[in-house]
XYZ file of C-alpha atoms in Angstrom:
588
model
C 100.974 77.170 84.610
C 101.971 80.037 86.766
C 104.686 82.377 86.507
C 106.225 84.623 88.947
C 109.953 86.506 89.235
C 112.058 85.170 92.099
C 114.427 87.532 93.722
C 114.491 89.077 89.724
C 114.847 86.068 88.045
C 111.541 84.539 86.316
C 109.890 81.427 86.824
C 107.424 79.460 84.906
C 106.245 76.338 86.521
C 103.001 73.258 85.923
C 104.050 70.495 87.784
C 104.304 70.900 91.186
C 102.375 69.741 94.312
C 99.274 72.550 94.643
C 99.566 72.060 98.567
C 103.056 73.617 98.434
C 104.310 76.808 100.423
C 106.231 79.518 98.925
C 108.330 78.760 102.031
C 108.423 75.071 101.148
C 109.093 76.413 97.720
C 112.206 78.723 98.374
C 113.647 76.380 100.983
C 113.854 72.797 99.202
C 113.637 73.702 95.614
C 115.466 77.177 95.406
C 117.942 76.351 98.440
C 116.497 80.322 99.286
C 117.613 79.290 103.311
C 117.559 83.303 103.870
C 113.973 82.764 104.918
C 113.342 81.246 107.994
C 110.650 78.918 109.950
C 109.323 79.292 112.890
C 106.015 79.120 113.937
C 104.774 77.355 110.525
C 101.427 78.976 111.184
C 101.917 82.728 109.952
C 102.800 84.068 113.840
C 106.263 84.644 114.043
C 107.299 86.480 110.937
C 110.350 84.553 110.831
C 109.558 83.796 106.947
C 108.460 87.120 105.856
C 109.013 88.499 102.411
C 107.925 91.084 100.682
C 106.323 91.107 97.105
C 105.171 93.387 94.348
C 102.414 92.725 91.834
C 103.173 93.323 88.352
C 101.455 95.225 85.978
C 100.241 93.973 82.906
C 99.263 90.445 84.187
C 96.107 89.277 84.959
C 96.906 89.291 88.479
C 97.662 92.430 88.926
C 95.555 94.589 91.542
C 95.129 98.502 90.687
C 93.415 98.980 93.840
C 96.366 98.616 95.522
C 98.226 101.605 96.761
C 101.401 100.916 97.341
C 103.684 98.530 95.146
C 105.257 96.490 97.720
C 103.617 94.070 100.390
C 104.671 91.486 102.733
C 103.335 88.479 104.020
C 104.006 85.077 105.846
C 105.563 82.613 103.232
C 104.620 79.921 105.469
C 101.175 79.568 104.924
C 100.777 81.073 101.406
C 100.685 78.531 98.647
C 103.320 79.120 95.941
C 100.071 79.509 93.160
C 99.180 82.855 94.923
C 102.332 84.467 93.969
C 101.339 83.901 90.039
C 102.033 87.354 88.371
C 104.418 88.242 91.270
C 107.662 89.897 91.872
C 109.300 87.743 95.139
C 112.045 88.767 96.815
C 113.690 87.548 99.790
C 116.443 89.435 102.390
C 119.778 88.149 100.268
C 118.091 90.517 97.308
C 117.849 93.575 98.945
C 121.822 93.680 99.245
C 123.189 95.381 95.836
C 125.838 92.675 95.802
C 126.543 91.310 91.674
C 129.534 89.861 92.978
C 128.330 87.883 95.785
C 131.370 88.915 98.388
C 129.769 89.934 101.672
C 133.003 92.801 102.317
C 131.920 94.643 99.103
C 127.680 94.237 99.231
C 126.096 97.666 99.199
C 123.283 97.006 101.923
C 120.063 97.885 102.094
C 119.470 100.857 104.284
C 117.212 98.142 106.686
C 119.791 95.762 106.639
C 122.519 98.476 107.482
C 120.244 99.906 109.884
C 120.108 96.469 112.009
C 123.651 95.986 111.739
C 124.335 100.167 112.821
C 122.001 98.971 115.599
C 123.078 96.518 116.649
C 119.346 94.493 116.039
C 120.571 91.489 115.885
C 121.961 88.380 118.631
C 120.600 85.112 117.264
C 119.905 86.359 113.617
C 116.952 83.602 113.807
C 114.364 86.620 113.297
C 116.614 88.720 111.586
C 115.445 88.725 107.910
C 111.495 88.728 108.332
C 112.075 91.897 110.296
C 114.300 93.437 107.746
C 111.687 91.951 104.908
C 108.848 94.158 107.351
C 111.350 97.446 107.290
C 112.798 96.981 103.673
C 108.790 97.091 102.936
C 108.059 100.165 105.239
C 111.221 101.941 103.835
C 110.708 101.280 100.134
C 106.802 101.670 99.805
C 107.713 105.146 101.651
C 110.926 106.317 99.311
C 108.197 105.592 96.345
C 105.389 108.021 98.153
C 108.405 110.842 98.601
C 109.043 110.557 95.148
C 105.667 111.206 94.060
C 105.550 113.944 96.147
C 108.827 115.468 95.290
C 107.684 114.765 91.907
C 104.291 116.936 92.905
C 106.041 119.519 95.094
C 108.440 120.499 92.032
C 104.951 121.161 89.898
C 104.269 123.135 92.199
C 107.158 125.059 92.526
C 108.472 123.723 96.025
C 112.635 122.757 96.344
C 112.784 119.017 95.785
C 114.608 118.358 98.890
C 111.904 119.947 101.424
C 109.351 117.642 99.507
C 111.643 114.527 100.549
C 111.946 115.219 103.703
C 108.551 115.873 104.749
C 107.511 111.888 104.822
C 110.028 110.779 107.659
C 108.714 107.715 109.374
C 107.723 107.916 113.018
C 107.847 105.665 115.979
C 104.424 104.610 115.267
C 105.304 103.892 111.589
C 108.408 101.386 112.831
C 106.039 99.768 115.554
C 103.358 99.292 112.947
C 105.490 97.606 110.162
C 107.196 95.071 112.762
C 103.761 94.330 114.855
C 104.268 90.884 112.825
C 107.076 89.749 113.838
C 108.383 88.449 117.270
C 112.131 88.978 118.458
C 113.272 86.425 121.332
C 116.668 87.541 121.987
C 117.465 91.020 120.910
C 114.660 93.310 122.054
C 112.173 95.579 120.163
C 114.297 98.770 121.326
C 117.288 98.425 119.346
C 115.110 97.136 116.165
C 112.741 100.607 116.593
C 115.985 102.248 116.317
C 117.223 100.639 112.943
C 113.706 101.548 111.439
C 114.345 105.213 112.756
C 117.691 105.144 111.387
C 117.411 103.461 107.777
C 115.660 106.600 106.142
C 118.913 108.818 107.294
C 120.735 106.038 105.781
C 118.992 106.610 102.658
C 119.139 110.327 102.477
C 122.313 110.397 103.295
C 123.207 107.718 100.053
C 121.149 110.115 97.754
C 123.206 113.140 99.235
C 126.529 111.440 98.483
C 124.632 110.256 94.977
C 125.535 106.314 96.116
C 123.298 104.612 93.486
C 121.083 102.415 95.042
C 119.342 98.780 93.679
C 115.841 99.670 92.493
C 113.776 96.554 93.467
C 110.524 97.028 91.382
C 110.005 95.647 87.955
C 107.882 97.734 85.884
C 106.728 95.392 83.533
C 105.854 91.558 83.338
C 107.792 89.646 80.444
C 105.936 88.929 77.133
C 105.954 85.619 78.162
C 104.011 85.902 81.629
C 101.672 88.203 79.695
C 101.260 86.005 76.706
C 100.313 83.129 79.183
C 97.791 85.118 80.824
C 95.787 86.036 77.528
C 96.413 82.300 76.629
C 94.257 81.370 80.479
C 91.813 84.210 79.279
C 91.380 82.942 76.173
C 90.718 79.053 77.093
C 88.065 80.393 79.523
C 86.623 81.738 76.949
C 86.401 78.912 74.794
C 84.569 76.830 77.806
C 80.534 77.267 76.529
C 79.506 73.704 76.524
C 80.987 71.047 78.525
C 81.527 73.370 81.700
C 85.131 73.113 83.385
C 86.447 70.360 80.496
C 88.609 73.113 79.070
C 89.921 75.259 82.117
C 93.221 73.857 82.825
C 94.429 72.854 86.191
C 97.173 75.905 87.110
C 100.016 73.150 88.996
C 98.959 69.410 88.863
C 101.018 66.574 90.299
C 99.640 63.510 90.147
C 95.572 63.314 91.001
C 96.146 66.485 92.437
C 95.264 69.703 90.813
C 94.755 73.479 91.629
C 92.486 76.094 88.982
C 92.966 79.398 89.078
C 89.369 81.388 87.107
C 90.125 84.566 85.998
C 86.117 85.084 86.039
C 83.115 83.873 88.472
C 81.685 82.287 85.440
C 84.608 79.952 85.589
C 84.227 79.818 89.333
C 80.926 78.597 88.701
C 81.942 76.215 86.218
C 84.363 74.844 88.159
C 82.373 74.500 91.404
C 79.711 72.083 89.518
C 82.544 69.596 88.146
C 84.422 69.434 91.769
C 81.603 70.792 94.791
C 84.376 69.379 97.371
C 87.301 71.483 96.037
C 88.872 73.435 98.516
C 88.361 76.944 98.490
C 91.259 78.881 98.443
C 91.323 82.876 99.118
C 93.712 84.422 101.458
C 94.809 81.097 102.900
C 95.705 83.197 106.275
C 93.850 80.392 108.037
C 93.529 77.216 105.757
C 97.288 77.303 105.445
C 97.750 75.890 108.871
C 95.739 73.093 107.236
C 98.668 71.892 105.619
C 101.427 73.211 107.828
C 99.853 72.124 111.231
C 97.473 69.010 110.022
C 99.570 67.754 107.241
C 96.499 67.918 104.668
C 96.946 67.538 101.226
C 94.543 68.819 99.260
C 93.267 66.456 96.209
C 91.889 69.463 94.429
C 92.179 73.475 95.304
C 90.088 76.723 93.745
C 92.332 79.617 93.816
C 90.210 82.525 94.184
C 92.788 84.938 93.953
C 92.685 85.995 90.429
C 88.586 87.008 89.916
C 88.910 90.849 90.398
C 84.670 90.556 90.226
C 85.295 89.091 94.280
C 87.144 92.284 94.683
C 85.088 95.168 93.740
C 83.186 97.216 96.153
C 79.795 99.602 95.715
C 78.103 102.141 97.324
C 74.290 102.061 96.274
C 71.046 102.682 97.210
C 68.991 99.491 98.652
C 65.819 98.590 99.980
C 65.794 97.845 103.996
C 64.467 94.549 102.924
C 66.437 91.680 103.398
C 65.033 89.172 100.543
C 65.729 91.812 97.468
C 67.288 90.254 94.587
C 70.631 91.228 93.700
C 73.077 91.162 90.861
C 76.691 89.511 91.608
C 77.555 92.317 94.081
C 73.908 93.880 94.512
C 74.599 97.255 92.476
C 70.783 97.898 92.481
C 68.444 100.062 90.697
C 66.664 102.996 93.062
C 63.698 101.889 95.055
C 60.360 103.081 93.210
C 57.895 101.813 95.862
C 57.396 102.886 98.800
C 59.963 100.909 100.950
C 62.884 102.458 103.047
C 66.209 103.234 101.282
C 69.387 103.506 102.551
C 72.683 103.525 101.908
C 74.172 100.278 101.326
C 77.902 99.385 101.405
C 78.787 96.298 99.473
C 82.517 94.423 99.832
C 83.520 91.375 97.067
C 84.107 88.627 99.257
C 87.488 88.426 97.582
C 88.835 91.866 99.267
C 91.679 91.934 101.741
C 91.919 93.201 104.778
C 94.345 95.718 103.407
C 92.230 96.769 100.225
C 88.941 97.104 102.941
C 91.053 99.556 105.148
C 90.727 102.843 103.284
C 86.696 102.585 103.011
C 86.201 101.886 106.430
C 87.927 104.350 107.200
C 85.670 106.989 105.042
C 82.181 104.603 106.333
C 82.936 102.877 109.290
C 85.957 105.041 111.708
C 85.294 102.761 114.363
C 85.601 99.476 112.280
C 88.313 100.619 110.366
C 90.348 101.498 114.262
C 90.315 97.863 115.077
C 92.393 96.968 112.158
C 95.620 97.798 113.662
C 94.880 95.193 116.475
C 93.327 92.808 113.934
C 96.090 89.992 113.332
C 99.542 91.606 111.195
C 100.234 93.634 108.647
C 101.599 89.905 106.996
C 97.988 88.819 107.641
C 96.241 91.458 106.150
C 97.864 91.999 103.210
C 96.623 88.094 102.195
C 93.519 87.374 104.216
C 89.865 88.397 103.007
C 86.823 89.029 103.934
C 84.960 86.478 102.838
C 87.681 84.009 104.414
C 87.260 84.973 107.484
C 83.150 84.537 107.792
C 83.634 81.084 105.774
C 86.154 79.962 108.485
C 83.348 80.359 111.030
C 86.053 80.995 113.523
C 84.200 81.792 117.105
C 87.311 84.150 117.908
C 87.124 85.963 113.953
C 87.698 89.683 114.647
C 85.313 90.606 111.725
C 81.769 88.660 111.940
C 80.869 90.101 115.255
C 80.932 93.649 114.363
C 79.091 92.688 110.687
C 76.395 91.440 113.299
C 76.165 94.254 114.880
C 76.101 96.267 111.676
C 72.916 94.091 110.642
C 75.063 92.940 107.759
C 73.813 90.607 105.067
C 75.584 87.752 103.330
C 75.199 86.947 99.212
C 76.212 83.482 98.736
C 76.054 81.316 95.747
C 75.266 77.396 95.309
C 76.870 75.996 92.181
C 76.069 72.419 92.952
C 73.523 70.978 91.215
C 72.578 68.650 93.315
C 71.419 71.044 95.962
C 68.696 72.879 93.708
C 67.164 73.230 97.039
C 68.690 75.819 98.505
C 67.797 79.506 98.247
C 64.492 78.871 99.935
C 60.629 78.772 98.489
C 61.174 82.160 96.491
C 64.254 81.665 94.583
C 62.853 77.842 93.781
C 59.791 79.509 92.598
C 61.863 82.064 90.171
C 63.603 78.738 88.691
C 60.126 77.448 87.922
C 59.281 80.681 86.034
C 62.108 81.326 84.309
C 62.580 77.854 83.020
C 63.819 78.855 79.466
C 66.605 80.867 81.471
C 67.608 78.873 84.249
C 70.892 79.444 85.778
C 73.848 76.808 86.923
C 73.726 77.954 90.117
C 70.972 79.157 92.937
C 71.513 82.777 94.466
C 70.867 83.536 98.667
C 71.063 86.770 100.421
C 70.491 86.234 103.937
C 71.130 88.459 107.187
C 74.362 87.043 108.606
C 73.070 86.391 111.895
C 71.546 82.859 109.899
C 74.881 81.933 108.295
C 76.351 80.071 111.574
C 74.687 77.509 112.665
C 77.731 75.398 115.182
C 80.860 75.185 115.895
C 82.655 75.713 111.849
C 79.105 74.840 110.510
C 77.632 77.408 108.004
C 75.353 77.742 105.201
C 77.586 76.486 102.993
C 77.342 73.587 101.368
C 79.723 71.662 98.833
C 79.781 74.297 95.529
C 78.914 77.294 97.691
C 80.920 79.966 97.898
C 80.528 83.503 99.279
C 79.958 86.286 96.887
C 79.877 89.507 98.908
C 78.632 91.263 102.414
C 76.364 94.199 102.479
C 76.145 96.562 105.158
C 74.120 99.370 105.502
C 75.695 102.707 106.649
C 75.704 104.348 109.380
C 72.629 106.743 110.120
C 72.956 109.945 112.050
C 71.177 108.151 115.427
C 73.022 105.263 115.193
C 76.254 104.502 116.923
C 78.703 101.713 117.382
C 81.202 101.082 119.765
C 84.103 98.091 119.534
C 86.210 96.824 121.983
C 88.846 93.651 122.038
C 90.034 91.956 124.739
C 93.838 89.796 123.953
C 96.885 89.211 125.881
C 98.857 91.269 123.452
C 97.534 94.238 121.874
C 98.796 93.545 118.497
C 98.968 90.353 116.166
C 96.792 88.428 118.634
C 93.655 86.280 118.691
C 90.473 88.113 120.941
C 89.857 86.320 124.373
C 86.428 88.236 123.689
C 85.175 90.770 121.280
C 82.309 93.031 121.668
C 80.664 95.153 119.092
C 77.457 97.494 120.142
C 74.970 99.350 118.142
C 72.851 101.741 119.657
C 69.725 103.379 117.642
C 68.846 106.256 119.332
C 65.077 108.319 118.814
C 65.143 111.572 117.301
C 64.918 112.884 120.520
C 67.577 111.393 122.292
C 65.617 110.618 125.305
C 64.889 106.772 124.202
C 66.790 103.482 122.981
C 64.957 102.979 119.985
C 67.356 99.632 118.497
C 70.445 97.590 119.898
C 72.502 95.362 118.125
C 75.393 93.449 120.707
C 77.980 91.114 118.489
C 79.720 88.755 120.302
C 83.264 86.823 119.749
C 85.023 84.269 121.588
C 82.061 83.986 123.786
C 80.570 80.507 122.296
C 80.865 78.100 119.902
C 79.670 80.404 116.985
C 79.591 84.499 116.482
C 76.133 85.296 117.792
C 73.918 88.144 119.052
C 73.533 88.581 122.348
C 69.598 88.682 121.925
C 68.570 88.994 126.384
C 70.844 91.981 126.346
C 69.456 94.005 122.990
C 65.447 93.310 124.124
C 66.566 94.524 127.432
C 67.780 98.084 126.191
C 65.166 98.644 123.642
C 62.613 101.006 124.810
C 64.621 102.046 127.507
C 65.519 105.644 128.624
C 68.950 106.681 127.662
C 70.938 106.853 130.723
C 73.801 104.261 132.448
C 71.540 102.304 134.407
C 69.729 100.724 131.135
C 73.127 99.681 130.112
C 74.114 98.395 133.573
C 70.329 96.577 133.435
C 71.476 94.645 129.927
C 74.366 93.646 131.246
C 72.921 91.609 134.260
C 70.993 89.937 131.273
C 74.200 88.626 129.415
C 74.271 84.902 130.913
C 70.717 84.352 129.698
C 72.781 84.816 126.157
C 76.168 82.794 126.266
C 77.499 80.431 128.573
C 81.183 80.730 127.638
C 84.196 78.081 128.011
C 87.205 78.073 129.774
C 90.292 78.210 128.075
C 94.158 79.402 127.864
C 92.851 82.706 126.924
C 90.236 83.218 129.754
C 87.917 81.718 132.261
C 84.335 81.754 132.054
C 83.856 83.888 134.784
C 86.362 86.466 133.242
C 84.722 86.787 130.156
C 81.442 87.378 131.476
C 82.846 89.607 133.883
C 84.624 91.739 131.166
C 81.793 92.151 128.577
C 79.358 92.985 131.150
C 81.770 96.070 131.875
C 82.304 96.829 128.270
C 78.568 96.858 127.959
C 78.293 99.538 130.387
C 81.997 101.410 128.731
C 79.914 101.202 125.803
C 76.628 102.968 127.523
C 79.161 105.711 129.491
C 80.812 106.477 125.894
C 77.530 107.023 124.188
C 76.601 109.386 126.930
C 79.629 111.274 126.953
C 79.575 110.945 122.812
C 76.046 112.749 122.615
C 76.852 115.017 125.191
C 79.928 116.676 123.374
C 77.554 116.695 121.017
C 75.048 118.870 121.865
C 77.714 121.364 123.846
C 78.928 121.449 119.963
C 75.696 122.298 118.222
């Protein structure tokens, strides 16, 4: 069973078709018609709306900052909303009566209206869903610091005003959603305008809805200690007591609160779909018409969403634990610093560590699909999707990232390779339901949406090692749009310089949208290593880059283009390093 609030009213539901949408959901069996489709494949925004996890549920995610978050109802199955607050654009009126002439609007929706950022209306609610988000998730951070300014001893209404949002706060929020009619100008302007809306409803003390519930009911809590407590009752006969989530029919969809259960679950069904984000597999349904016999909803194992910074040895074939949170080396072998992401993180929840690790990673982000997106897809998603054009595996590449997976089949006690078969054999009396691989990522793709997993594998985190102070990396996208769109080409580039400067020690080059897999560009990194550090090395590799893909022709690009255009990055990339070390030294 799942259970969920719907636009503040709660809902507890077990029989229902796993495959189905909370669009699907809110359009035939809530008649919600507020909430538009467009695209059907999570581009438009049309059928935005905005959420907000509830505490005390097992779904509920402390990492996440901020209470509200929206994304594309389309392509999100109804199950991922279990432990959820919904709320569509015909909530965010204060309207008990239901009489349009006497609704108090939301400050977005009077905004649009003030603005006149509407023609059609087609568009209309996801972008006031996108704003409503902005404005509210930002009226919550004043608070807290009006709340902290007072402590201090500051007035309470310079703390409130010192948050306004900007132009590039508006532009941000909306990069989601497309307008066909009415224009992005007039749209900016209601985001610009809805916070003086606001201030000027507290100044005249207009009391507004508050949209958040604090607290789940007993009854959503009780069920999730009930799911808890049947896990934990599963010790002999695997996944014959975890309960299906929604079943109809010989369909079925499990949500494990634990990876034990994931486990579990993975040996009874190996061809269960995996389910994380969805941002991608959702089209499956939407766009292919699949429906899925039997779904694993990852969504609810907070173990897949835990991060780590630890020491590790440089050596790719150390044992781990789930997400590799390992002891201090003791022998002689390098450590370093080693930066470890559940494969069950979003995009969203990544954001703030990249930004403190990995400043250039972290800057793609904005151009790296929609705020929608984001807030639902993960990491590990994206790598098992294999996607050629993924934003994310070609700059892992380049960080010389490694990949834990997990094998839970038992028919493929094979895998793991001659020295985890040889642990099996010695630990006999202890042997695991399930083989363990940590390999460099470069090995996980093997074709076009081939990988190394296999039916019961699943991937269990990414570990990158940080940055050192002669290493630097350099990113660079190429799309028709510069927000919410898919790469024609992506290049990442990591340059190891030696102590002195004078010499290209190492050189990693990730590639994306280049050929049928993300791949190294192998020519181009032997042909700057050992090389003096100046332009002409760089301009050198470049020459070298047809020796390493042979690229298609498509709607995006032509061959010719994209070969054209990396080969210049290459060289961007060598000019920015010089100019990079350069400042400096004039610094030191």
């Amino acid at each position: 069973m799942i259970s969920f609030y719907l636009n503040g009213k709660y809902h507890e539901i077990s029989h229902l078709n796993p495959n189905t949408t909370v669009l699907e959901y809110l359009r035939l069996h809530e008649h919600q018609t507020d909430t538009k489709e467009g695209c059907g494949s999570g581009d438009c925004g049309a059928c935005t709306i905005m959420a907000q996890r509830l505490p005390n549920h097992a779904m509920s995610d402390s990492s996440n900052s901020t209470p509200f978050y929206t994304f594309n109802s389309c392509i999100a199955l109804l199950s991922l909303m279990d432990g959820h607050h919904l709320m569509t654009a015909s909530y965010l009126a204060d309207n008990p009566a239901h009489h349009p002439e006497r609704a108090l609007l939301h400050p977005a929706q009077q905004a649009m209206v003030d603005c006149h950022g509407s023609q059609c209306g087609f568009c209309t609610p996801g972008f006031v869903m996108s704003l409503a988000n902005l404005y509210e998730n930002n009226r919550i951070q004043q608070q807290k610091n009006a709340k902290q300014g007072s402590a201090n001893g500051q007035p309470a209404n310079e703390a409130l005003s010192n948050d306004d949002l900007s132009y590039d706060d508006i532009v941000a929020a909306i990069s989601g959603n497309l307008c066909r009619c009415t224009g992005y100008r007039p749209i900016i302007e209601a985001g610009l305008t809805m916070g003086k809306i606001g201030q000027q409803r507290v100044a005249d003390k207009t009391v507004a809805k508050d949209l958040t519930i604090s607290l789940a009911t007993d009854a959503m809590a009780s069920n999730s200690r009930s799911l808890l407590k049947t896990a934990s009752l599963d010790t002999s006969n695997k996944a014959s007591t975890i309960e299906p989530a929604l079943a109809e029919g010989s369909r079925q969809l499990f949500i494990p609160k634990t990876v034990d259960e994931l486990n579990q679950l993975l040996a009874v069904y190996p061809s269960a779909t995996i389910w994380a984000g969805g941002t991608d597999l959702g089209l499956s349904i939407t766009q292919h018409l699949v429906d899925h016999e039997v779904i694993i909803q990852l969504s609810a194992i907070d173990e897949l969403k835990t991060w780590s910074l630890s020491a590790s040895k440089s050596s790719s074939t150390t044992a781990s634990k789930l997400l590799s949170k390992l002891d201090n080396p003791t022998d002689n072998e390098t450590a370093v610093q080693e930066l470890t992401f559940g494969a069950g993180m979003t995009y969203q929840q990544m954001l703030p560590i990249l930004e403190q690790n990995y400043p250039e990673f972290a800057a793609l982000f904005a151009r790296t699909a929609s705020p929608q997106i984001r807030n639902m897809g993960t990491l590990g998603g994206n790598i098992a999707n294999a996607s050629p054009i993924g934003d994310l595996p070609p700059i892992l590449l380049a960080l010389e990232a490694l990949i834990h997976l997990r094998h839970c089949n038992p028919n493929n006690r094979d895998i793991g390779g001659e020295e985890a078969n040889a642990k099996d054999k010695n630990n006999e009396h202890n042997q695991k339901p399930y083989v363990d691989e940590i390999i460099p990522l470069s090995e996980f793709f093997i074709d076009y949406k081939k990988t190394k997993l296999l039916a019961g594998s699943y991937i269990v985190a990414i570990h990158m090692p940080l940055m050192q102070a002669n290493q630097h990396l350099f990113i660079h996208k190429i799309s028709k749009r510069y927000e919410d769109d898919i790469s024609a080409c992506l290049v990442a580039v990591r340059i190891d310089l030696s102590a002195d400067g004078m010499t290209i020690d190492h050189a990693k080059i990730g590639l994306g949208g280049m050929a049928a897999i993300p791949l190294l560009a192998k020519n181009c990194q032997q042909a700057l290593v050992g090389q003096p550090f100046e332009l002409a090395s760089f301009k050198k590799a470049a020459k070298a880059l047809p020796m390493d893909v042979s690229p298609l022709t498509d709607v995006r690009a032509s061959r010719e283009y994209r070969l054209h255009v990396v080969q210049r990055l290459l060289i961007k990339c060598g000019k920015q390093l010089i100019k990079e070390t350069q400042t400096e030294r004039e610094s030191s």
